[in-house]
C-alpha positions as protocol buffer text, in pm:
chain_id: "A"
residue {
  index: 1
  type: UNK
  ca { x: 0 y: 0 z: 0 }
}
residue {
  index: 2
  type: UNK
  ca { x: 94 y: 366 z: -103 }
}
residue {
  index: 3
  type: UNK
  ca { x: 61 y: 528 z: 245 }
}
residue {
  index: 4
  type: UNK
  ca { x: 184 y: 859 z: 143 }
}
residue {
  index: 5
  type: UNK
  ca { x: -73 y: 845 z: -166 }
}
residue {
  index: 6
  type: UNK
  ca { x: -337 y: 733 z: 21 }
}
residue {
  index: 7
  type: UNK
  ca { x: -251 y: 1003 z: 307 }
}
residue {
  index: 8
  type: UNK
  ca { x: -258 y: 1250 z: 33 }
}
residue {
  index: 9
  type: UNK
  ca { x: -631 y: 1132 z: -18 }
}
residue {
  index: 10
  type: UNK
  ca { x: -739 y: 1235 z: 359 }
}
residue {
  index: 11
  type: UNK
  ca { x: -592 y: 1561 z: 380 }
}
residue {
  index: 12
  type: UNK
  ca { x: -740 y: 1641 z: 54 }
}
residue {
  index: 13
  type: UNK
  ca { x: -1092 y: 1540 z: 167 }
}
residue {
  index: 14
  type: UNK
  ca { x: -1060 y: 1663 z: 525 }
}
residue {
  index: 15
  type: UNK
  ca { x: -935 y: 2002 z: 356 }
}
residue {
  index: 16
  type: UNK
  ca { x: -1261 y: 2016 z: 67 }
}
residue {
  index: 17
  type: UNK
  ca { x: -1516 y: 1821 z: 312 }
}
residue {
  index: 18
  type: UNK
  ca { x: -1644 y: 1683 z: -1 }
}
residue {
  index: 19
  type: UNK
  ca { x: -1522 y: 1394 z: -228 }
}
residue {
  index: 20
  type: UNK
  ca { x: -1596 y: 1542 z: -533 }
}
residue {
  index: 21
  type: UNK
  ca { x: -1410 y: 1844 z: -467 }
}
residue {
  index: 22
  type: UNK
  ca { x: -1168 y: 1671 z: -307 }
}
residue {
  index: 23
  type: UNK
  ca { x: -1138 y: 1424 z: -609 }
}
residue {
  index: 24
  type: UNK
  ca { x: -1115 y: 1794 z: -874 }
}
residue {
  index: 25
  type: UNK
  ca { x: -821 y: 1859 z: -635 }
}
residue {
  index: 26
  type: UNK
  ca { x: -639 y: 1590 z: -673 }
}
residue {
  index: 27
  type: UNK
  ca { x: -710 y: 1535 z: -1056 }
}
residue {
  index: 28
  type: UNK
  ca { x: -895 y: 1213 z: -1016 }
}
residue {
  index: 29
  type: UNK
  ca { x: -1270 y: 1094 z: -1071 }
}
residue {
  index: 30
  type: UNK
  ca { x: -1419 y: 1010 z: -708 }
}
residue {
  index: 31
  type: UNK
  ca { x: -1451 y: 655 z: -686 }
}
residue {
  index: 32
  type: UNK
  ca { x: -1092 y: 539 z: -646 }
}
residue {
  index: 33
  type: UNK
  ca { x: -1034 y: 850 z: -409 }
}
residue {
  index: 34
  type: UNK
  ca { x: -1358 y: 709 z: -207 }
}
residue {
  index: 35
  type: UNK
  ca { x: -1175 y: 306 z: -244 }
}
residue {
  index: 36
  type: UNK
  ca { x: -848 y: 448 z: -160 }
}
residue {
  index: 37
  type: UNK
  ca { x: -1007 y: 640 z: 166 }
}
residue {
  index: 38
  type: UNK
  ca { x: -1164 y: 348 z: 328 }
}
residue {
  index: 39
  type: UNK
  ca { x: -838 y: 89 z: 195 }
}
residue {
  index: 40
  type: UNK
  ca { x: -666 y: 374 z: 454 }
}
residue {
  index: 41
  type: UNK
  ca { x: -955 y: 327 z: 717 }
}
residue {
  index: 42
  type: UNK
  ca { x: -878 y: -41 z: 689 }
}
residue {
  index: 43
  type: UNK
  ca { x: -486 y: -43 z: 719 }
}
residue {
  index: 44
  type: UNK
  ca { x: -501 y: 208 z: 979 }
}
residue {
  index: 45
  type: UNK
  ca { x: -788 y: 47 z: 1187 }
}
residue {
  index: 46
  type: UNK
  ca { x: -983 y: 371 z: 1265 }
}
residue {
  index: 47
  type: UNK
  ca { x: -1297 y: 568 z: 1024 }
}
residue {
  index: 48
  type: UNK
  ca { x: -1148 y: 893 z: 993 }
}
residue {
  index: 49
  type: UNK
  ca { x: -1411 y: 1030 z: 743 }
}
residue {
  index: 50
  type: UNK
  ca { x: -1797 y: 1028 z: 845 }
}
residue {
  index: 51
  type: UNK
  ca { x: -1948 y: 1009 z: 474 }
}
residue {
  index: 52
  type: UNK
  ca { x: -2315 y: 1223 z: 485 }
}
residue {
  index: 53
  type: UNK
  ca { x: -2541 y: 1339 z: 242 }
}
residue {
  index: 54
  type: UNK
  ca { x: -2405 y: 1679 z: 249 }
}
residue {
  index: 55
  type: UNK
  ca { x: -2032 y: 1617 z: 237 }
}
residue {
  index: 56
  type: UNK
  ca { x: -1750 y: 1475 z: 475 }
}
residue {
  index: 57
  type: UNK
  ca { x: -1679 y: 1521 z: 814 }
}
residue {
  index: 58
  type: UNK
  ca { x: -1350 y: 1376 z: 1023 }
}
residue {
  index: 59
  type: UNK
  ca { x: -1438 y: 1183 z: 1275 }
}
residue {
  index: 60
  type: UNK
  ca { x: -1240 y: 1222 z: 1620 }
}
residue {
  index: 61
  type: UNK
  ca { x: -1012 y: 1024 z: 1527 }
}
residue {
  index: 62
  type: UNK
  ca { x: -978 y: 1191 z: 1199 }
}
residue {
  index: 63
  type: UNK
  ca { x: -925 y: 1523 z: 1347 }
}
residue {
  index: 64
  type: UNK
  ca { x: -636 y: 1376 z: 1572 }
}
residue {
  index: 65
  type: UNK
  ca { x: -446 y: 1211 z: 1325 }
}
residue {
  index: 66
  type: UNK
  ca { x: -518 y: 1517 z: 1032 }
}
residue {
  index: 67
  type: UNK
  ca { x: -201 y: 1747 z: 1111 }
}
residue {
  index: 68
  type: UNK
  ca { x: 43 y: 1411 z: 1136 }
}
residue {
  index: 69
  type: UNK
  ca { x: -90 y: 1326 z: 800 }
}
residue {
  index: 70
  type: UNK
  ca { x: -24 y: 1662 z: 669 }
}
residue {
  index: 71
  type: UNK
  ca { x: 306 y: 1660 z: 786 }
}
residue {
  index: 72
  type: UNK
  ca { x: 387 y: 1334 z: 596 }
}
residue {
  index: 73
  type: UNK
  ca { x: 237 y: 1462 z: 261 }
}
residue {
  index: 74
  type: UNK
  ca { x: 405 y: 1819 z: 286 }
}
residue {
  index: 75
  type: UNK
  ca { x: 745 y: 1643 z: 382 }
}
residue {
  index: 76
  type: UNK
  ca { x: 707 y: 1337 z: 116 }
}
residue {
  index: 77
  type: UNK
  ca { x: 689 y: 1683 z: -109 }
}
residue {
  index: 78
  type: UNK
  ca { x: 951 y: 1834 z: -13 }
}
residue {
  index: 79
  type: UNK
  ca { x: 1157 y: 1531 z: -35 }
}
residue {
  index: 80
  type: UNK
  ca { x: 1098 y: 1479 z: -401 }
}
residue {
  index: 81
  type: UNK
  ca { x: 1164 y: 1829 z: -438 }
}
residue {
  index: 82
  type: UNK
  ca { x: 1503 y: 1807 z: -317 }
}
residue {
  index: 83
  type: UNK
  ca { x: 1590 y: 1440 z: -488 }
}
residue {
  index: 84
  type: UNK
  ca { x: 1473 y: 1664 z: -807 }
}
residue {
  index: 85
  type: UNK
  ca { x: 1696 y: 1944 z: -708 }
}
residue {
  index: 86
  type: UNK
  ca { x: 2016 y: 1754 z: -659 }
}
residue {
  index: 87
  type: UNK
  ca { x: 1943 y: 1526 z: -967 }
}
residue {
  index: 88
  type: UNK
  ca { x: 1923 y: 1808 z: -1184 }
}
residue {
  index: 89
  type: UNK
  ca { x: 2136 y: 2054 z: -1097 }
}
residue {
  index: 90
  type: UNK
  ca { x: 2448 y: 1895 z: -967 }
}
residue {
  index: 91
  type: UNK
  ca { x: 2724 y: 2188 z: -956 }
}
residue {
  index: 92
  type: UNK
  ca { x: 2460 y: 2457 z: -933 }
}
residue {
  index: 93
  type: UNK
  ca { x: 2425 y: 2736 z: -644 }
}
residue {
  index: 94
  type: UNK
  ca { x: 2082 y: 2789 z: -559 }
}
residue {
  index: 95
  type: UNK
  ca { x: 2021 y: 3102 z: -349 }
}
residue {
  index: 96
  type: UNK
  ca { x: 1754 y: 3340 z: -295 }
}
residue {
  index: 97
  type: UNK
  ca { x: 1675 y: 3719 z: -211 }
}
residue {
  index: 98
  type: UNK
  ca { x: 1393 y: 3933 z: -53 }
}
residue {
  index: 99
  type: UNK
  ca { x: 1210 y: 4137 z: -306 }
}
residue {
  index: 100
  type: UNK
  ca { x: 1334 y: 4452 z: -127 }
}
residue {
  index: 101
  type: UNK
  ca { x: 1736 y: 4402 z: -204 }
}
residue {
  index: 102
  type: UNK
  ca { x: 1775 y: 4690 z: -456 }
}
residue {
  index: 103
  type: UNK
  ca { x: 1864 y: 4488 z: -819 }
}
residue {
  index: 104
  type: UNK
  ca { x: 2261 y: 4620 z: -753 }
}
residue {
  index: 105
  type: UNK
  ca { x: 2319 y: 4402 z: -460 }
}
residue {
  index: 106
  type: UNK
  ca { x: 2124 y: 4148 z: -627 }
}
residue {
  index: 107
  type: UNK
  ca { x: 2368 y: 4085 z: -901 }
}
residue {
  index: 108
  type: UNK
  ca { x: 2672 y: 4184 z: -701 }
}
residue {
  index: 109
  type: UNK
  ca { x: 2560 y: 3889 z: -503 }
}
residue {
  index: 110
  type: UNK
  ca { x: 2542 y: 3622 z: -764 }
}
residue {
  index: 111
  type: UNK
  ca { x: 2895 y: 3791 z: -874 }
}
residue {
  index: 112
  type: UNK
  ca { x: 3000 y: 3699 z: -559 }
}
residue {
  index: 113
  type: UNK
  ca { x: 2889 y: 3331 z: -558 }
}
residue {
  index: 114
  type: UNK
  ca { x: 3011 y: 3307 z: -927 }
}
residue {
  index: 115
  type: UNK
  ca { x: 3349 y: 3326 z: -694 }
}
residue {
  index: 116
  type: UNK
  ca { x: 3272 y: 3021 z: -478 }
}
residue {
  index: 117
  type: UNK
  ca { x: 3163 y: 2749 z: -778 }
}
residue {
  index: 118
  type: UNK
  ca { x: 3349 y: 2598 z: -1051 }
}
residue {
  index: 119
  type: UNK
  ca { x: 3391 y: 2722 z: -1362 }
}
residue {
  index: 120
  type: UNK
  ca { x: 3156 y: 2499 z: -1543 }
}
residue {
  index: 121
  type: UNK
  ca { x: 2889 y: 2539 z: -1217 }
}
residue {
  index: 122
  type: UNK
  ca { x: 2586 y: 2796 z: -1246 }
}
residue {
  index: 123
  type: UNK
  ca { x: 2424 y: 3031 z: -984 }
}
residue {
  index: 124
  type: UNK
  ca { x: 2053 y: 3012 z: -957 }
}
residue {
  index: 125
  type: UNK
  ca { x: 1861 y: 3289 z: -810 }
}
residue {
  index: 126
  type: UNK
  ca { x: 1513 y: 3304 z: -653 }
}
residue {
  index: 127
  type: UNK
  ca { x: 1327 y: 3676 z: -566 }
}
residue {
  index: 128
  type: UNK
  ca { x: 1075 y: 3566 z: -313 }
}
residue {
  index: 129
  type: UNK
  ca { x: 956 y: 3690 z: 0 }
}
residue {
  index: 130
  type: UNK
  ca { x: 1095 y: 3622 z: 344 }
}
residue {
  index: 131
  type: UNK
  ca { x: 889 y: 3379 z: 496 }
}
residue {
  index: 132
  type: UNK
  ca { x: 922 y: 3137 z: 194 }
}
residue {
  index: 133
  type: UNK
  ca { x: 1315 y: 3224 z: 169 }
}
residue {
  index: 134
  type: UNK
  ca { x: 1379 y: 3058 z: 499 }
}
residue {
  index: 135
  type: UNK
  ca { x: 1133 y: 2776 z: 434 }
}
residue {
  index: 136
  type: UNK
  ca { x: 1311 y: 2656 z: 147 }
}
residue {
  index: 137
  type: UNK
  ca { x: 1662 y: 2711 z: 294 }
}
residue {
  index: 138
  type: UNK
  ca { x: 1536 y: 2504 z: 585 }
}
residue {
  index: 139
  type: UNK
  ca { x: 1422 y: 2242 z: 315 }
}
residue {
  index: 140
  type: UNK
  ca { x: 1743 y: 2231 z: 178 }
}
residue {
  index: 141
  type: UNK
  ca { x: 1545 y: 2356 z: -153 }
}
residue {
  index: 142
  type: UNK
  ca { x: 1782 y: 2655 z: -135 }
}
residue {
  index: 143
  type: UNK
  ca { x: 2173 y: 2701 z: -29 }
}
residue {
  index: 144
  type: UNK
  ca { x: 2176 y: 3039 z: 94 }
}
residue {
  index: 145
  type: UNK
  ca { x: 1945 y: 3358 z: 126 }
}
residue {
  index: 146
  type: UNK
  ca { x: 1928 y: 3692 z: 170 }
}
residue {
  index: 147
  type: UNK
  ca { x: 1581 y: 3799 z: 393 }
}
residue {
  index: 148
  type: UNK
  ca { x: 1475 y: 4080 z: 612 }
}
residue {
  index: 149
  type: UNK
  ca { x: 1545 y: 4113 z: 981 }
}
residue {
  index: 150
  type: UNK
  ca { x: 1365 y: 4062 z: 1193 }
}
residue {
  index: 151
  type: UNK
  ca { x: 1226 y: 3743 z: 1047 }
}
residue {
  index: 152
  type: UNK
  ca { x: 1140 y: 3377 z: 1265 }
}
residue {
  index: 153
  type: UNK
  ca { x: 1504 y: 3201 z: 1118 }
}
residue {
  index: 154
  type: UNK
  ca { x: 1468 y: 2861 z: 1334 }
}
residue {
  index: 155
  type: UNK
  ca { x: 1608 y: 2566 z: 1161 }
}
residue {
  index: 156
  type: UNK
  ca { x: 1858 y: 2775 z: 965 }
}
residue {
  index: 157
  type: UNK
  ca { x: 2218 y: 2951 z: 988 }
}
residue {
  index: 158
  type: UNK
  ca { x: 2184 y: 3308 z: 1026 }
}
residue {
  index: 159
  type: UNK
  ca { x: 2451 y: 3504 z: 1001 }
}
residue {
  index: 160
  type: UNK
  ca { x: 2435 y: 3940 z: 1183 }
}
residue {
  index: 161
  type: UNK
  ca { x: 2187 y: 4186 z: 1055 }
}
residue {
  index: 162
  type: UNK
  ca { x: 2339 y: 4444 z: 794 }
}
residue {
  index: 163
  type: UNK
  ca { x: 2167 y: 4792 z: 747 }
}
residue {
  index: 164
  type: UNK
  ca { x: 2128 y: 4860 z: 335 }
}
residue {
  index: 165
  type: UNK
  ca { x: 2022 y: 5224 z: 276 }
}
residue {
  index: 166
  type: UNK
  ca { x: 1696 y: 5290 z: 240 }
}
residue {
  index: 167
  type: UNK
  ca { x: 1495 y: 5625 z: 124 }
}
residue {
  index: 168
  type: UNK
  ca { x: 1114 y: 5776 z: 158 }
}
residue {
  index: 169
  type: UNK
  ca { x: 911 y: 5775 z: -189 }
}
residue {
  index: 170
  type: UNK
  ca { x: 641 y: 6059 z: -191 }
}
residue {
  index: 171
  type: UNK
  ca { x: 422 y: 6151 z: -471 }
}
residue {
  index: 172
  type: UNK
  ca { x: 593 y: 6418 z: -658 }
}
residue {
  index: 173
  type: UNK
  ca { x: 322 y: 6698 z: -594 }
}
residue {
  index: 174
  type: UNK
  ca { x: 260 y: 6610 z: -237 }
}
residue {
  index: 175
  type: UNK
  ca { x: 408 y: 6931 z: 44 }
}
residue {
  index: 176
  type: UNK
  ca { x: 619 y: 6657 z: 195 }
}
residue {
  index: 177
  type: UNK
  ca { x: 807 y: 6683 z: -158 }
}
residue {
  index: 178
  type: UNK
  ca { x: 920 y: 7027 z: -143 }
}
residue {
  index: 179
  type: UNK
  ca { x: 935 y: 7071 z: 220 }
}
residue {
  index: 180
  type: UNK
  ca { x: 1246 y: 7206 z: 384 }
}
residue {
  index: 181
  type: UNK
  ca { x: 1228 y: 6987 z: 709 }
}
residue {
  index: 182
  type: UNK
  ca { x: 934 y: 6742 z: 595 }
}
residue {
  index: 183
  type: UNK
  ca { x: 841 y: 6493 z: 909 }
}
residue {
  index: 184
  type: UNK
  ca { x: 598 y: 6200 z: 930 }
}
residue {
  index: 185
  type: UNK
  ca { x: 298 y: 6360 z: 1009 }
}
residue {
  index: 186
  type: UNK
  ca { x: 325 y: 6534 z: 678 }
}
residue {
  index: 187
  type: UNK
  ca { x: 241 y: 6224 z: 524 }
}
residue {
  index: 188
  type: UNK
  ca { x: -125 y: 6188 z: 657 }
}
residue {
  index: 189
  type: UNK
  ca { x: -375 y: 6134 z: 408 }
}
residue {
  index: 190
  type: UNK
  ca { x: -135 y: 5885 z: 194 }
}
residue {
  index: 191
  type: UNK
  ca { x: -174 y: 5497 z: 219 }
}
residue {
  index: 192
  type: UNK
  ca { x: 168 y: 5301 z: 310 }
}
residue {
  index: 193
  type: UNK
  ca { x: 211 y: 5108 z: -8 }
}
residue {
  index: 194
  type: UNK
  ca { x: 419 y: 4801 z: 138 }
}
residue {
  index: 195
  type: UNK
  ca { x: 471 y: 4424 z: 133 }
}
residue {
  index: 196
  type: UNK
  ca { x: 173 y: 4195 z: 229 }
}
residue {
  index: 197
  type: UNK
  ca { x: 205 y: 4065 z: 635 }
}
residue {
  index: 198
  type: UNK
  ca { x: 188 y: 3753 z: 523 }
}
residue {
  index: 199
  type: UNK
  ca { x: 535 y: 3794 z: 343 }
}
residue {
  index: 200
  type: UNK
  ca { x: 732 y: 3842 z: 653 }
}
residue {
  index: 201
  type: UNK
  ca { x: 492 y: 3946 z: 964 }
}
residue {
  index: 202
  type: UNK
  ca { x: 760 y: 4031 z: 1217 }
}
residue {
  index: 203
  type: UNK
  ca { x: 921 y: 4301 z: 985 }
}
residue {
  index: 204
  type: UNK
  ca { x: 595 y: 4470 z: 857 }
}
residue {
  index: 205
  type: UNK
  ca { x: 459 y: 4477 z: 1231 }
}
residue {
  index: 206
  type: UNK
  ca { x: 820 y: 4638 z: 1316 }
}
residue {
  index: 207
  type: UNK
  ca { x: 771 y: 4886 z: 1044 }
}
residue {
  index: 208
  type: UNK
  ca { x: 435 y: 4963 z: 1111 }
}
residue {
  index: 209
  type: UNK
  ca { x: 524 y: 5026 z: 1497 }
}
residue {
  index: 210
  type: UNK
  ca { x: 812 y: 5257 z: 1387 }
}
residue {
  index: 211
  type: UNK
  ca { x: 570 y: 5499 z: 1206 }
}
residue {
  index: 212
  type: UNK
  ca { x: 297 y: 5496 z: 1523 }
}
residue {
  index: 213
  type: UNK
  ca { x: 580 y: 5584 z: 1724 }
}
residue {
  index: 214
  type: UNK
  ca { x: 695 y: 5869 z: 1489 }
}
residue {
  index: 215
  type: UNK
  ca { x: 287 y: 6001 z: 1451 }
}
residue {
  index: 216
  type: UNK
  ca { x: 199 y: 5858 z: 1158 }
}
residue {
  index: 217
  type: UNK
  ca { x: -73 y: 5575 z: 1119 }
}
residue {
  index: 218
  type: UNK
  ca { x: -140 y: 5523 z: 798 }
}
residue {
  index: 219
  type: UNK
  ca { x: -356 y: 5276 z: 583 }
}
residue {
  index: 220
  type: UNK
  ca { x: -143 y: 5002 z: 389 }
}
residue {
  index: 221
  type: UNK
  ca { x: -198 y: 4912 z: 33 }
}
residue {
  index: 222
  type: UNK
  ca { x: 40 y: 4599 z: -69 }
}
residue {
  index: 223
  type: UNK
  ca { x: 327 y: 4676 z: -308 }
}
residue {
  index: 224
  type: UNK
  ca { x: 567 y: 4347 z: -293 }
}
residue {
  index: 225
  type: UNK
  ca { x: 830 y: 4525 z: -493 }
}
residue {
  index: 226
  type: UNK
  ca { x: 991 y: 4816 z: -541 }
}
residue {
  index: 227
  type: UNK
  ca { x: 795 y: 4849 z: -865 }
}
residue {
  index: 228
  type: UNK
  ca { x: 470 y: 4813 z: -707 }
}
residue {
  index: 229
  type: UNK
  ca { x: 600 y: 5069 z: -460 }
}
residue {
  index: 230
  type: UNK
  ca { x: 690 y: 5328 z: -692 }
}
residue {
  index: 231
  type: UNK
  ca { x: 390 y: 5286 z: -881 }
}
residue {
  index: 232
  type: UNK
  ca { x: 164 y: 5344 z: -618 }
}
residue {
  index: 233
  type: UNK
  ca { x: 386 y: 5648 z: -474 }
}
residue {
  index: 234
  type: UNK
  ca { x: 315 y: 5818 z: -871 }
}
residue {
  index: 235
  type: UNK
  ca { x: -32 y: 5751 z: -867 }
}
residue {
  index: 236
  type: UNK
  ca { x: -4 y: 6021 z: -566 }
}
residue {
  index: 237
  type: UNK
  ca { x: -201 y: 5833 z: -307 }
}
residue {
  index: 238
  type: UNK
  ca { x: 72 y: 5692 z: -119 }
}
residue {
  index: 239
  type: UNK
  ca { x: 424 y: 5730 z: 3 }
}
residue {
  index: 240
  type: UNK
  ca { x: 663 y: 5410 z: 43 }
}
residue {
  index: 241
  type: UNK
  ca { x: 1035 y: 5293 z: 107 }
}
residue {
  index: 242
  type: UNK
  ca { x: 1256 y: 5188 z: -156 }
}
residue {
  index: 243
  type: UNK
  ca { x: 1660 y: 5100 z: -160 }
}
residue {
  index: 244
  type: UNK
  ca { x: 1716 y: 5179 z: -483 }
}
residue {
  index: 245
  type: UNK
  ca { x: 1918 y: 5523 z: -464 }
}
residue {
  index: 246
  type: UNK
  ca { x: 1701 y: 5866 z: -600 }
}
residue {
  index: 247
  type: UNK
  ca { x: 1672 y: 5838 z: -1002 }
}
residue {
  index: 248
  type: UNK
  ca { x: 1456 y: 6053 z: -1205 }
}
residue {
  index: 249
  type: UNK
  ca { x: 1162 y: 5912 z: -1208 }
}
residue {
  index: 250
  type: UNK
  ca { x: 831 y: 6090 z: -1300 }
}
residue {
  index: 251
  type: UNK
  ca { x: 565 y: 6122 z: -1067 }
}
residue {
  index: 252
  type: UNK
  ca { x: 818 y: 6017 z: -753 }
}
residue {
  index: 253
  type: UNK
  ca { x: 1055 y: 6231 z: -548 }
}
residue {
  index: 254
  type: UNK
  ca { x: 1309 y: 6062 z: -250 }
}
residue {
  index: 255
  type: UNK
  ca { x: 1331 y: 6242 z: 57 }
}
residue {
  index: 256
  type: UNK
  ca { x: 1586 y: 6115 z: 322 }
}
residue {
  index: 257
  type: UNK
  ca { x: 1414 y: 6145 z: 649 }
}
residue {
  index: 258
  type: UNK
  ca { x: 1536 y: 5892 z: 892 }
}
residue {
  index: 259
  type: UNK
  ca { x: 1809 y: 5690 z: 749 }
}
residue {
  index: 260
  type: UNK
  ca { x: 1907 y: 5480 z: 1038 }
}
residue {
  index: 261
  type: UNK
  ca { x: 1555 y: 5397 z: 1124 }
}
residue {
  index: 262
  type: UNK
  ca { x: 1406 y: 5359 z: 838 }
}
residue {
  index: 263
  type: UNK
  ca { x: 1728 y: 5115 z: 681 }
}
residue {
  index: 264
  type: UNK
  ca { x: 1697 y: 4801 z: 568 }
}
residue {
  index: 265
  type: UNK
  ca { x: 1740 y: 4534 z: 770 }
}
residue {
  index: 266
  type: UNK
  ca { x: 1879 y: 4196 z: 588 }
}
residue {
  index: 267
  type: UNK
  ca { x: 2098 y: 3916 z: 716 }
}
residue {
  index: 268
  type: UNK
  ca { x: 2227 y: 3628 z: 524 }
}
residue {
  index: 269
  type: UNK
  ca { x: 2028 y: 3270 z: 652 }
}
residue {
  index: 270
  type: UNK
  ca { x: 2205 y: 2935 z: 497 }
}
residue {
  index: 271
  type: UNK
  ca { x: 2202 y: 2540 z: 512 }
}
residue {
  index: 272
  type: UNK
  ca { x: 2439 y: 2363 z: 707 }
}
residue {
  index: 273
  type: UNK
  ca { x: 2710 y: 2301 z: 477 }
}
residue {
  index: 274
  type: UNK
  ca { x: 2721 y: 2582 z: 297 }
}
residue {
  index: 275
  type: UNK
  ca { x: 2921 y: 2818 z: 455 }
}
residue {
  index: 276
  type: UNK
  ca { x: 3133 y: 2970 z: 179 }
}
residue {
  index: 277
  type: UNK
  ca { x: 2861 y: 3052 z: -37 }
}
residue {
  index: 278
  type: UNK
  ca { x: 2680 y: 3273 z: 269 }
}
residue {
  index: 279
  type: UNK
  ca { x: 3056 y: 3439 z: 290 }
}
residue {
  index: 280
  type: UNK
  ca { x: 3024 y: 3507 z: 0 }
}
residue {
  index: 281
  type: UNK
  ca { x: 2691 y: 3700 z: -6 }
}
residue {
  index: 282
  type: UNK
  ca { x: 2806 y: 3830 z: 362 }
}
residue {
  index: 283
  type: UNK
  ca { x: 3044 y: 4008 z: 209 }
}
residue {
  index: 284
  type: UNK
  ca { x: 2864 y: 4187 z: -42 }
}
residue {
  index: 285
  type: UNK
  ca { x: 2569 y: 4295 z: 256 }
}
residue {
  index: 286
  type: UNK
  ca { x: 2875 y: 4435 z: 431 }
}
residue {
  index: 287
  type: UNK
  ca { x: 2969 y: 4709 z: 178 }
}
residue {
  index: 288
  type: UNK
  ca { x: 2660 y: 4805 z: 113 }
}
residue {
  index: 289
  type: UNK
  ca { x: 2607 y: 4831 z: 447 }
}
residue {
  index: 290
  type: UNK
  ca { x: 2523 y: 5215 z: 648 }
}
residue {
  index: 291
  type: UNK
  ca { x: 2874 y: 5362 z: 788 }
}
């Protein structure tokens, strides 16, 4: 028997509550996802799946056994992730970056890594956010990544924080733009246009406690990129932070209020193993980093 496969069939009908959805999901037709379920039942001893007219619903012992079976699909996943991985790219340097390293350090980074592999070896790059950075570093999907700080790192290397630069985006017609001492509270009445809290909640939260603190308490809109960011800041309804340096751009004017506040805060978080790759990308952090 195919326990992971058949495991695969209860969390997907404890997660629809309905075979037929829970069949759609899995790209089957419902009858050998109902056999399969109740071949499970059998091995395993227990119903785990009360079958009514108006769906399913775990039984007791369903409910206790659901997040161990969950576990076993998601890390049976994972695992053929990684045999894929290290099948197919033998030689090659995975590594990742938040979505807020300015595009500069990004390629100074893989630069740097191009240092660390051989000559026929290649540097793969993920832009992703934080929380699923460290995830697939701790999976061993990834060799090294660059997140933001403060960020939950457990099961991972971390290496210290490193401040990057980082300036104040304000529509180019708002009085913040052309003030000579412009403060926070100049900015009410414009949205915060910043990552999602589901990208990295301990860093947003930190953010969004820094500009209570300083009098401002504004609405978010989600940018997850610097694009997004400086997009929204032209559209003049909101003001955001960016670490790419002030360019002309239309519609968008950088004011430096706050530098060692409002910086950046990145650290470099690694497998086990692959410590000269993470030196690597530690080094570049470090002279980007605020003196």
């Amino acid at each position: 028997m195919d326990l992971i496969r058949h495991l695969r069939f209860f969390v997907s009908v404890a997660d629809e509550r309905h075979f037929g959805r829970a069949a759609a999901a899995l790209d089957m037709t419902q009858p050998p996802l109902s056999q399969g379920l109740r071949r499970l039942e059998r091995h395993l001893g227990i119903d785990l799946i009360h079958r009514t007219r108006h769906g399913a619903v775990l039984t007791s012992a369903g409910l206790q056994l659901l997040p161990r079976a969950r576990l076993l699909v998601d890390d049976a996943e994972r695992l053929l992730a990684e045999s894929h991985r290290i099948a197919n790219s033998r030689g090659t340097v995975h590594w990742g970056a938040t979505a807020a390293l300015p595009d500069r350090m990004v390629t100074a980074c893989v630069g740097a890594l191009r240092t660390t592999v051989a000559e026929d070896a290649t540097v793969a790059t993920t832009v992703g956010t934080t929380v699923d950075l460290v995830a697939d570093v701790r999976a061993g999907l990834c060799d090294v990544a660059v997140i933001e700080h403060p960020a939950l790192v457990d099961g991972v290397e971390a290496r210290p924080v490193v401040k990057v630069p980082r300036w104040l985006v304000v529509p180019a017609d708002h009085r913040s733009a052309a003030a000579e001492r412009p403060g926070f509270p100049m900015l009410a009445g414009l949205s915060f246009a910043c990552p999602p809290r589901a990208t990295n909640p301990p860093a947003v939260d930190t953010l969004l406690d820094l500009l209570r603190e300083r009098g401002l308490d504004a609405p978010t809109v989600p940018a997850p990129d610097d694009r997004a960011v400086l997009a929204a800041t032209a559209a003049g309804t909101s003001f955001g932070l960016t670490a790419i340096p002030p360019a002309d751009t239309p519609g968008v004017t950088w004011i430096r209020l706050a530098p060692q506040a409002l910086a950046l805060r990145v650290r470099v978080v690694h497998r086990p193993g692959a410590d000269a790759h993470a030196d690597a990308v530690d080094g570049v952090l470090f002279r980007e980093r605020l003196r």
